[in-house]
XYZ file of C-alpha atoms in Angstrom:
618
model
C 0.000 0.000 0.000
C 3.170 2.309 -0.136
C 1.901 5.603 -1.139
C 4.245 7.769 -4.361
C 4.824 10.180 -1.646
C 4.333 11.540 1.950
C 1.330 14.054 0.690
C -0.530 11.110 -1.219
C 0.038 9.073 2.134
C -0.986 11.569 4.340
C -4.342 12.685 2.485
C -5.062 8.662 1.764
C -5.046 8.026 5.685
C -7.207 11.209 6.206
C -9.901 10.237 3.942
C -9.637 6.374 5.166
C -10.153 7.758 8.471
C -13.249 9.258 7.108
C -14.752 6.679 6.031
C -13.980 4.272 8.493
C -15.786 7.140 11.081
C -19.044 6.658 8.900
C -18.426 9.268 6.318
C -20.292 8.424 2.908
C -19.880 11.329 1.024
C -17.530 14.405 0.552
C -18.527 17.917 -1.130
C -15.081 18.782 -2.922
C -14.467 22.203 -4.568
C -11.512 22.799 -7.675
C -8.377 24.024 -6.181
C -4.751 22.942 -6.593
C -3.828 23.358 -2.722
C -6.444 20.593 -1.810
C -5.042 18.242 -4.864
C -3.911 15.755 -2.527
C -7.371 15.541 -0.530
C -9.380 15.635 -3.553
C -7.489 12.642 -5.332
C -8.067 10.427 -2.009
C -11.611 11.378 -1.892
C -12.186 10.540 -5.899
C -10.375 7.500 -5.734
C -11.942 6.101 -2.491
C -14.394 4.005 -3.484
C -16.744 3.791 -0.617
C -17.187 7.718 -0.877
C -19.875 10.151 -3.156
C -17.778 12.888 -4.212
C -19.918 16.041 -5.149
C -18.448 18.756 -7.168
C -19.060 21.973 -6.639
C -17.507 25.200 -8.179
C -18.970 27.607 -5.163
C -17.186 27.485 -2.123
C -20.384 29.194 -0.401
C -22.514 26.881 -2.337
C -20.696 23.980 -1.247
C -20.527 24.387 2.082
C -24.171 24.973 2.269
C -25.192 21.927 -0.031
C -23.170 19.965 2.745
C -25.005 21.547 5.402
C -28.338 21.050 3.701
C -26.973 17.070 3.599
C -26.206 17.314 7.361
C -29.945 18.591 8.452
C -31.178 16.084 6.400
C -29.321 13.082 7.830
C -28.054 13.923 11.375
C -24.554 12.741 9.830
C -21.426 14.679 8.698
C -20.428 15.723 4.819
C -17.103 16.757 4.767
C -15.918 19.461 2.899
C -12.742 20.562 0.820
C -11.438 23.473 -0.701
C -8.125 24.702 -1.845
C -6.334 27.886 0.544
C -6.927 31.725 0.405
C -10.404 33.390 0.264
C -12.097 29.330 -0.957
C -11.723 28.752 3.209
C -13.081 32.135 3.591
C -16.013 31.468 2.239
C -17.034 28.702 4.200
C -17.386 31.081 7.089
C -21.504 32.146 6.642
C -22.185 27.764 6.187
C -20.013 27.434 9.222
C -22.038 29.862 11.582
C -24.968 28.777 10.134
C -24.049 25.302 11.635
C -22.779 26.014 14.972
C -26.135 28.031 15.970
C -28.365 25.126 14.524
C -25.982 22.401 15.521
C -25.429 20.908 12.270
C -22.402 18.539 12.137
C -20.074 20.395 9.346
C -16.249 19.220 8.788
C -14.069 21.511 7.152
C -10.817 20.820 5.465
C -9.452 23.880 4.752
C -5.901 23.131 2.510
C -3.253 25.220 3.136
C -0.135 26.544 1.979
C 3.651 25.131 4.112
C 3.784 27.253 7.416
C 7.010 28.823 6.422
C 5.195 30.712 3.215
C 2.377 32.501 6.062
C 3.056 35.907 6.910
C 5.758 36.354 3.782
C 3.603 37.921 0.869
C 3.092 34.282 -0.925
C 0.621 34.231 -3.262
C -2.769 32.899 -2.602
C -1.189 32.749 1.295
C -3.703 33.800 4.090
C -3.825 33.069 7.806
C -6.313 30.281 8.036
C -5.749 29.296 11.656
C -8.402 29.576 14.120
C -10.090 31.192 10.894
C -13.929 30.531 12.007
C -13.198 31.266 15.394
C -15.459 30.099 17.890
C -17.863 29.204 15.780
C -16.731 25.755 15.165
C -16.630 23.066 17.860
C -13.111 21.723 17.331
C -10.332 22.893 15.743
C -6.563 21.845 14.605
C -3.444 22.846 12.365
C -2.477 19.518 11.280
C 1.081 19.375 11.028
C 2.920 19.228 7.852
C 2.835 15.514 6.410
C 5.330 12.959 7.908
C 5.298 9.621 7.088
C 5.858 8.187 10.091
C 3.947 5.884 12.372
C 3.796 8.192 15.444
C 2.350 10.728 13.371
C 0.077 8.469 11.199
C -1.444 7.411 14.521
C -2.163 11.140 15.480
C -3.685 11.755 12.338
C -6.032 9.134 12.483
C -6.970 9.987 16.182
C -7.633 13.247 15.277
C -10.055 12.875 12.430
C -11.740 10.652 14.292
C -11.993 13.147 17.088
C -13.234 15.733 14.447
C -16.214 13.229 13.687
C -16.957 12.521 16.903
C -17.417 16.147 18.226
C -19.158 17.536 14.777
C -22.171 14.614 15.581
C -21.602 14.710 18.887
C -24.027 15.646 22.212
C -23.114 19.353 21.243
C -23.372 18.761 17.439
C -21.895 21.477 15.043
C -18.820 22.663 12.646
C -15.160 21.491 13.014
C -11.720 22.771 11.015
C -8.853 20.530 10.302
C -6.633 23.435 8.376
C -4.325 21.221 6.312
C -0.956 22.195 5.051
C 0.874 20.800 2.253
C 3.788 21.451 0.077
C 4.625 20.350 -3.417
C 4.247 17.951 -5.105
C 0.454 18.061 -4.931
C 0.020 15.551 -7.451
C 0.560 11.755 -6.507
C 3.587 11.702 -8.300
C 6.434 9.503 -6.922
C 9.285 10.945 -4.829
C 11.883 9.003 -4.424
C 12.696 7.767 -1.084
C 10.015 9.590 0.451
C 7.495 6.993 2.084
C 9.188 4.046 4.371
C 8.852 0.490 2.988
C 8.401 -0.593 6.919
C 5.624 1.571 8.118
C 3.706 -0.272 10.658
C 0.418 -1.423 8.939
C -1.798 -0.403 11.773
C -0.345 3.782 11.558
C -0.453 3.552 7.172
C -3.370 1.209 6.935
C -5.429 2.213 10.057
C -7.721 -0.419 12.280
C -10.177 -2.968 11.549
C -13.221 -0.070 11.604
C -12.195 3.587 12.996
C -8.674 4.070 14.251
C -10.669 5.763 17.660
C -14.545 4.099 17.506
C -16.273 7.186 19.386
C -19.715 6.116 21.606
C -21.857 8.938 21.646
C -24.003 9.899 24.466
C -25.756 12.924 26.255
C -26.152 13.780 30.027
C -29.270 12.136 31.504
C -31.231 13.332 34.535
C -30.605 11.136 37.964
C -33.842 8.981 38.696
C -34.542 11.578 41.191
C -34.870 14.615 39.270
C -36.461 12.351 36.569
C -39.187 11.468 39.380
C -39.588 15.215 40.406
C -40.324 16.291 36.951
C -42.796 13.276 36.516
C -44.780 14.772 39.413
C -44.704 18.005 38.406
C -46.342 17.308 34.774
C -48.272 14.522 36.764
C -50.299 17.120 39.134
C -50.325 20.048 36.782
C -54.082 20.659 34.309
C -53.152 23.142 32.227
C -49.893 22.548 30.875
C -48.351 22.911 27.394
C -45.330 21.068 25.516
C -43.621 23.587 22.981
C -41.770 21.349 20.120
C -39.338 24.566 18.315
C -36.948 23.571 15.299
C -35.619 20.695 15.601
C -31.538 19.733 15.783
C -30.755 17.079 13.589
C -31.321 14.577 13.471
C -34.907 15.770 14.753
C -37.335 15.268 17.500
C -38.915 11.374 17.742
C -42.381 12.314 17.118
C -43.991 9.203 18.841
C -42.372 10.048 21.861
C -43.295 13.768 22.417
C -46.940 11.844 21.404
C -46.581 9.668 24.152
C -46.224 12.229 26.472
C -49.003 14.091 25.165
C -50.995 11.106 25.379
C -49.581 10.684 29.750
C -49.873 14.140 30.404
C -52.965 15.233 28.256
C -50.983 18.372 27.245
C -51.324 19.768 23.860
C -47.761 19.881 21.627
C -47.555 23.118 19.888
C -45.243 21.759 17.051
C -43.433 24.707 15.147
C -43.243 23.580 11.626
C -39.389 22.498 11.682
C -39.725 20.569 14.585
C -40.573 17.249 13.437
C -43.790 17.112 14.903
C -46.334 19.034 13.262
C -46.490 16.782 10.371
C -47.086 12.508 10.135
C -49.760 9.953 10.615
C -49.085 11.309 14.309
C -50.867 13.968 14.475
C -53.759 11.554 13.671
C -54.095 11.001 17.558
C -52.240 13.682 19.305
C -53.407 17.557 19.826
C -50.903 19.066 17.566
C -51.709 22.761 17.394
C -49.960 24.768 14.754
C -51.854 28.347 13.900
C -51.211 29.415 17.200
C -49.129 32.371 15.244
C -52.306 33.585 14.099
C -53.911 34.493 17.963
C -51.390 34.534 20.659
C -49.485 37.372 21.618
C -48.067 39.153 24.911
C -51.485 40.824 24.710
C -53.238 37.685 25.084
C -51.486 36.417 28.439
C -53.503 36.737 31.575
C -56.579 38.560 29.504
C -59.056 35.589 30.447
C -62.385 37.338 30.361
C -62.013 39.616 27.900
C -64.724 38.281 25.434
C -64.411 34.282 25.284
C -62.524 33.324 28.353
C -58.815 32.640 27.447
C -56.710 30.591 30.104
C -53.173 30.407 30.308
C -50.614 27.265 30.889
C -48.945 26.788 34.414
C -46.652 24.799 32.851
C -44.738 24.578 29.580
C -41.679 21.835 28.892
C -39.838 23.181 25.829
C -37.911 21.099 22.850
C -35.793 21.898 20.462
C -34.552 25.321 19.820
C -36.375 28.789 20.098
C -40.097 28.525 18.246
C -40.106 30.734 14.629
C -43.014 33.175 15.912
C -42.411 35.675 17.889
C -45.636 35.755 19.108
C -45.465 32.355 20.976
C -42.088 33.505 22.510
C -43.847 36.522 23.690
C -47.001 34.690 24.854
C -45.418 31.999 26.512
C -43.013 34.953 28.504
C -46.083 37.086 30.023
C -47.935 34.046 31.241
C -45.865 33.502 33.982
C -45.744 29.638 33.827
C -42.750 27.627 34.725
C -40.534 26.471 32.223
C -38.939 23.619 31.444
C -36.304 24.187 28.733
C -35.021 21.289 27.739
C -31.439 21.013 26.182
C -29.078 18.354 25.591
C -25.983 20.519 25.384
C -26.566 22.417 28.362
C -26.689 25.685 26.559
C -29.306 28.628 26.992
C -32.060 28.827 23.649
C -34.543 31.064 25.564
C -33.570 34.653 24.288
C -36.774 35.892 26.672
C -35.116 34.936 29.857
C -38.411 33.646 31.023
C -37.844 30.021 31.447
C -37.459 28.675 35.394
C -35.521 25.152 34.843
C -32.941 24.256 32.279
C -33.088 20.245 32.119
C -29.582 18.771 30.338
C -30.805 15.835 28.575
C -32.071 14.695 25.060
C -35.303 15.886 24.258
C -37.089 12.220 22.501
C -35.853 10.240 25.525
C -36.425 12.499 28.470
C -40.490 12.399 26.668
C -40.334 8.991 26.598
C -39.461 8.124 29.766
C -41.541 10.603 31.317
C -44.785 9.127 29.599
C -43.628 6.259 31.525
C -43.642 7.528 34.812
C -46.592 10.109 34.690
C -48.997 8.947 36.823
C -52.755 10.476 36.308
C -52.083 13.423 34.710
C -54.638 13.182 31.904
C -54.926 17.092 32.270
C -58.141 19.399 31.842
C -60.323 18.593 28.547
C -61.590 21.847 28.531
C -58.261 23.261 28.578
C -57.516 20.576 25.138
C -60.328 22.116 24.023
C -59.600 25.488 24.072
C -56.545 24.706 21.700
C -57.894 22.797 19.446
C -60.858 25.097 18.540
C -58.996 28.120 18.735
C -56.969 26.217 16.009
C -59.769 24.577 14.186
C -60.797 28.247 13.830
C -57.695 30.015 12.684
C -57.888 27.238 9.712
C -61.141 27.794 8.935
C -60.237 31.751 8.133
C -57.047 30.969 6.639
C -58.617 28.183 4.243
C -61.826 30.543 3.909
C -64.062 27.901 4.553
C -67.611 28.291 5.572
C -67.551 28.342 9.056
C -64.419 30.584 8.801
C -66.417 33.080 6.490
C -66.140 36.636 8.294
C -67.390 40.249 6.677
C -63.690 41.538 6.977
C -62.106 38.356 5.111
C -64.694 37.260 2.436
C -63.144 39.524 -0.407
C -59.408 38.817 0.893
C -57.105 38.344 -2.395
C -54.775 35.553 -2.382
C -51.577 36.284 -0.729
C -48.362 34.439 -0.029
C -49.471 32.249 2.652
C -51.790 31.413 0.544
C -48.819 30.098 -1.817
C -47.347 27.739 1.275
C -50.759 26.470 1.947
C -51.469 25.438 -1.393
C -48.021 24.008 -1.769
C -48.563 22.098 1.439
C -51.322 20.445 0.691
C -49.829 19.481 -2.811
C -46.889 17.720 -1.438
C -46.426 13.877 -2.037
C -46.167 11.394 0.592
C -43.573 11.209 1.709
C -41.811 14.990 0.772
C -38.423 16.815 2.318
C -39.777 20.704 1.815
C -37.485 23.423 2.574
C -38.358 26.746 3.113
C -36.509 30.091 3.097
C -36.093 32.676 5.676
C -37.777 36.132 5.879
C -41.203 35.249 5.419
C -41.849 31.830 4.018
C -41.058 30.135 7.271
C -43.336 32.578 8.990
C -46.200 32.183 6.446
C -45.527 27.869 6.457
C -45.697 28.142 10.492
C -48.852 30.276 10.729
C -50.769 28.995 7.793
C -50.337 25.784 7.128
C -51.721 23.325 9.888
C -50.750 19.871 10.815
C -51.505 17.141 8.065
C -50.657 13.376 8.440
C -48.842 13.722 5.418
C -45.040 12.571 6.206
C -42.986 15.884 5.161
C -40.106 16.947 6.358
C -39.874 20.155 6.796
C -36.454 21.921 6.998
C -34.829 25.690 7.474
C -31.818 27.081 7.987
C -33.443 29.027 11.941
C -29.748 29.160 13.497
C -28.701 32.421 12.531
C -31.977 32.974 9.938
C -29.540 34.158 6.779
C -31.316 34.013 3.404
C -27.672 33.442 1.958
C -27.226 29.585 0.583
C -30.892 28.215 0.757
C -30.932 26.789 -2.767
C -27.649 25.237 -1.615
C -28.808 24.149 1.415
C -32.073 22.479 0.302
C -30.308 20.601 -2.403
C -27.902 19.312 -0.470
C -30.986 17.740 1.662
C -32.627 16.347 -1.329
C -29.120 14.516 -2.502
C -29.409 12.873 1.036
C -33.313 11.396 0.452
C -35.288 9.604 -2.133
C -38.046 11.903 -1.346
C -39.571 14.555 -3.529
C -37.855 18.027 -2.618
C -40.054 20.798 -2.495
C -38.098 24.413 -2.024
C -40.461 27.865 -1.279
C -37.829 30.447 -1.337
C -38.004 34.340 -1.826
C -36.676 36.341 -4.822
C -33.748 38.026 -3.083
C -32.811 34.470 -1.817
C -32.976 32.768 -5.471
C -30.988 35.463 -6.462
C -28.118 35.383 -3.726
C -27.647 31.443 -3.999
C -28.213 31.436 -7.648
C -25.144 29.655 -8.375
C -26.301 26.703 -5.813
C -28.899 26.073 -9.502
C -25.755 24.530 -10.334
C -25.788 21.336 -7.925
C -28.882 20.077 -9.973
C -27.101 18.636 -12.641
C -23.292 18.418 -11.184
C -24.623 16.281 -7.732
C -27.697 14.862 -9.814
C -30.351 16.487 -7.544
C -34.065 17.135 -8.746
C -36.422 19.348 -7.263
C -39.781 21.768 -7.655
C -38.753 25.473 -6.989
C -41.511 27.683 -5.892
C -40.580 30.961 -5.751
C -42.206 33.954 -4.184
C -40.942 37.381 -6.034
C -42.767 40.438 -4.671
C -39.981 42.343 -5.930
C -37.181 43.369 -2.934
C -37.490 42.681 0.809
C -40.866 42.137 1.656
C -40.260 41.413 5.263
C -39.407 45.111 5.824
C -43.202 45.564 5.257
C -43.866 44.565 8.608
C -41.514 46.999 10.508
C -41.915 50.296 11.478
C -39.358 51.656 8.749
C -42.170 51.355 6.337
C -43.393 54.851 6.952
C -40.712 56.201 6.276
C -40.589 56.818 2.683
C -38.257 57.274 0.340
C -35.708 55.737 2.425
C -38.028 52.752 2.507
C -37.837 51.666 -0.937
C -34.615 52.528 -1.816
C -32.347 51.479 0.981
C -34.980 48.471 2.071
C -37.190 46.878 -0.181
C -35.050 47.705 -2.854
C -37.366 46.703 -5.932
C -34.799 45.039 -8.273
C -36.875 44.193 -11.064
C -35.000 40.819 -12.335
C -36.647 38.021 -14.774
C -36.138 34.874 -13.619
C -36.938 32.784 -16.491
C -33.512 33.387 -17.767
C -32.115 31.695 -15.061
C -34.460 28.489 -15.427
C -33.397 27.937 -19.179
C -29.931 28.657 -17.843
C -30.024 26.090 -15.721
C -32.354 23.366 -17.306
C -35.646 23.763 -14.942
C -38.967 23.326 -16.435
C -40.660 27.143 -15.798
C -43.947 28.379 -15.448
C -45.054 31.880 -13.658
C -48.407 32.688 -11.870
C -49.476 35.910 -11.396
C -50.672 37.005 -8.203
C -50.798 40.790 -8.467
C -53.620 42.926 -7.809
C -53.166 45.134 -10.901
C -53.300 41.903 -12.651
C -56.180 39.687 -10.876
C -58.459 42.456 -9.520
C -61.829 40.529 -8.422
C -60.206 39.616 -5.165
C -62.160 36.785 -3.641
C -62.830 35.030 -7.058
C -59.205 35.896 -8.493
C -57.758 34.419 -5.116
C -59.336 31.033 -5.584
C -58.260 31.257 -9.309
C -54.777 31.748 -8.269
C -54.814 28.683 -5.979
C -56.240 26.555 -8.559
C -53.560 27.539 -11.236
C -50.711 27.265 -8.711
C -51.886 23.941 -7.410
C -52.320 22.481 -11.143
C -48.439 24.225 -12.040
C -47.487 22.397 -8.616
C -48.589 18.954 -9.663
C -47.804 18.978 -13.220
C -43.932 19.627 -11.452
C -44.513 17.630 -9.455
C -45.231 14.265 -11.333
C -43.040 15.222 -13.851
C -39.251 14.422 -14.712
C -36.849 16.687 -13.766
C -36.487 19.972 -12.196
C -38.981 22.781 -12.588
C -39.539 26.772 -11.300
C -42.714 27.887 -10.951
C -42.576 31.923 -10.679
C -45.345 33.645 -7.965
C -45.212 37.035 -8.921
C -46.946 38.519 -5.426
C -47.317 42.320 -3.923
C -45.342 42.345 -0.768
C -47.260 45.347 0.837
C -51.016 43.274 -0.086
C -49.675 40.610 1.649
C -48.573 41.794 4.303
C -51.805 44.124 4.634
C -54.197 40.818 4.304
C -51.912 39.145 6.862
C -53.154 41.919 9.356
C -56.770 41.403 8.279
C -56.736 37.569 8.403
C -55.132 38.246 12.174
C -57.278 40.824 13.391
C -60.217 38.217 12.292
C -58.762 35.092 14.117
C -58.417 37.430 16.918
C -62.085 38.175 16.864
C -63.120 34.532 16.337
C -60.680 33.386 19.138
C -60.733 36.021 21.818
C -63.923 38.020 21.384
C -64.656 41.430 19.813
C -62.896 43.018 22.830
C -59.360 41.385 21.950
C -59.367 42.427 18.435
């Protein structure tokens, strides 16, 4: 197995090490610096190597892979500003705890700091962002420092999908040759086999775990959720690889709590929610308001208690809500770390979230909680649907003539998706319009975001590198200005193989700004904030290969409001499944007025408002 030279040997045990860790695939971009990681990556045979020409892109197509599975994709670049732009993927990862491992290349320590070109400093370059970190030393093939190579990659692994999952850096050095070309005399014949050739399996075989509560505190908690009637369990995004559904059901099912499942969380969606009271408008009529106003019209009552999953819930309004009510809670987290940025929880529990639920469900005793206070969810939610969906019994004087607007566009989307579907949604506001209207469904979707730091950078990336880790259909609602920053990620559809439907919202510029107070201020509004850009996007469908279609939404174009807004469903649903059962990859254009939306999302809130809390609430 004697390597042509020390680099080739070095990079060969690295990737080896990979593999043997559990690695499957690599995302590897052109670079000359990285030749010798690149070449053991290609030639490995138990490893996908994806191509990518972005740096950015890459590293969020392999972060999009990592939500998706729970598991690391590696990454490799060349040196210089290719590392650099890692950086966004990288924080991205370390607030949502997706396991990233970067291998940075880099030029011999002797050329930093001496005006070489394409030199930078690359140590410590993510700073503490990233979990783990090492300058590996320059190749030597030796055994003592084989073994430390090996031990360290499989250290890397181990802490990127570990209790505290998130991005390491291996910065790796080498000097010329790059190529695998031989050098004489420069790999000993009489290397032991287990440094060159590693172990039977990893060289370190890392057993994850996670801190668990004492049987004690386990039994105190029981008690607690065992004697309390009105309590609440709040499932918020989800770290990979995701909440366990059946058990947070389970302990619905002891404590007769109601889950209030934020879309990304694992739970709102699945056969599931077939039993359990998942609630999911509860966007659309709670607020700070709300807390402690029982009375006020229909009697409103608030939790005493509320356990909390995952990480902080999308709307602001339940973070608000959940603050003024005064209950105690529970947050649970299995790092340790604080995710409550209202400072209003009492108890911080260190443990994983699916197996503290399920063995609580075990040892609540009694606590079937208060049906009327079930109740009060579950209409309240059954109600906020209604008006969303403008059915009958949701038909109000202030709604009836509401034109279609971009929740609309999730909803219809939603209920379009195939069984099973991975759906990934965009920051800004198609995460907020997916969590307040689209309900649970028993459809199995997984729904995924990039919530850790909320960046609209890489989300084409991102979702495509989910849908190269599933057979399932990939469904991606993303905004204009987000299409348009990650355009380049369009290029992973044919390079790494990848199909999906593209639904794109374009109202034209930032339409979240519509909902903050710089609005009014005008014409600073428009030109330093929404900043209308005016682009055609069907030149970057035929660019790329996508099927395209547009719908317009507009009210200059579709007047008749009520009757235009059920026209535009219909035409977006039939564009959806004609995608959708079709070959390929497709973009279907929603042209939409960010300001009308945001208007009829006031309307269709002041409404639930009424429905929910009583004509003195709204």
């Amino acid at each position: 197995m004697t390597a042509p030279n020390r680099n080739t040997l070095w990079a060969r045990a690295l990737v080896d090490e990979l593999v043997a860790a559990g690695v499957d695939a690599v995302v590897a971009s052109p670079g000359s610096r990285s030749t010798p990681l690149t070449m053991a990556a290609v030639r490995n045979d138990d490893l996908r190597v994806f191509s990518q020409l972005d740096e950015r892109s890459a590293a969020y197509f392999a972060l999009g892979r990592a939500r998706r599975t729970g598991a690391v994709t590696p990454l490799i670049c060349t040196s210089g500003t290719a590392a650099a732009n890692y950086h966004p993927a990288v924080m991205e990862a370390s607030e949502a705890r997706v396991p990233l491992l970067a291998l940075t290349a880099d030029r011999p320590p002797e050329l930093r700091d001496s005006g070489a070109n394409q030199t930078a400093d690359q140590e410590k370059l993510y700073g503490d962002a990233v979990r783990f970190y090492k300058d590996l030393p320059e190749p030597a093939p030796n055994d003592r420092a084989l073994r430390s190579l090996r031990t360290t990659v499989a250290r890397a692994v181990g802490t990127a999908e570990g209790a505290d999952p998130g991005p390491v850096h291996l910065n790796v050095p080498f000097k010329k040759p790059l190529e695998p070309t031989p050098v004489s005399d420069d790999v000993p014949a009489d290397l032991d086999p287990t440094a060159e050739r590693g172990r039977d399996g990893p060289y370190v075989d890392v057993t994850p775990g996670s801190p668990e509560p004492g049987d004690e505190e386990l039994q105190r908690l029981a008690n607690e959720l065992s004697t309390t009637d009105r309590g609440l369990i709040v499932a918020g995004p989800a770290d990979p690889p995701g909440l366990d559904a059946e058990a947070v059901t389970a302990l619905s099912h002891a404590t007769g709590f109601p889950v209030l499942a934020d879309p990304l969380s694992g739970v709102r969606f699945g056969g599931h929610t077939r039993v359990a009271p998942v609630i999911g408008a509860y966007d659309a009529y709670l607020s700070a308001e709300v807390a402690g106003a029982s009375g006020t019209g229909a009697d409103w009552t608030d939790p005493e208690l509320v356990l909390r999953l995952g990480a902080s819930p999308t709307a602001k309004r339940l973070r608000k809500y959940l603050a003024e009510t005064g209950a105690d809670q529970y947050q649970v987290d299995p790092a340790g770390r604080w995710r409550e940025a209202e400072f209003a929880a009492t108890d911080l529990v260190v443990t994983e979230p699916s197996r503290l639920c399920a063995r609580l469900s075990r040892l609540v005793v009694g606590g079937n909680g208060d049906a009327d206070w079930r109740a009060q969810w579950e209409d309240a939610d059954r109600t906020a649907g209604a008006i969303h969906g403008r059915a009958e019994d949701g038909d109000d004087p202030a709604t009836d003539d509401t034109p279609f607007h971009e929740g609309d566009a999730l909803r219809v989307v939603a209920d379009a998706l195939p069984d099973p579907a991975t759906l990934f949604v965009s920051n800004s506001m198609p995460v907020r319009d997916l969590d307040r209207f689209v309900g649970p469904t028993t459809t199995s979707v997984t729904a995924l975001g990039n919530r850790g730091v909320s960046g609209i950078d890489g989300i084409v990336s991102s979702a495509l590198g989910a849908g190269s880790a599933t057979t399932d259909d990939l469904t991606l609602v993303v905004g204009d200005l987000a299409l348009y920053h990650d355009g380049n990620g369009l290029l992973a559809l044919d390079r790494c193989d990848v199909d999906a439907t593209i639904v794109l919202i374009n109202n034209d510029g930032g339409g979240i700004f519509h909902a903050l107070p710089i609005e009014s201020f005008e014409p600073e509004f428009t030109e330093a904030f929404k900043t209308p850009h005016g682009i055609e996007f069907e030149p970057l469908a035929d660019l790329h290969g996508l099927a395209y279609a547009r719908i317009d939404a507009r009210p200059e174009e579709r007047p008749e409001a009520a009757e235009s807004a059920a026209a535009v469903a219909d035409d977006l649903a039939d564009a959806y499944r004609r995608a959708r059962d079709a070959d390929g990859s497709h973009l279907i254009e929603v042209r939409t007025d960010a300001e009308t939306s945001h208007r009829t999302r006031e309307r269709l809130e002041a409404a639930v408002e009424r429905a929910v809390h009583g004509d003195e609430r709204a």
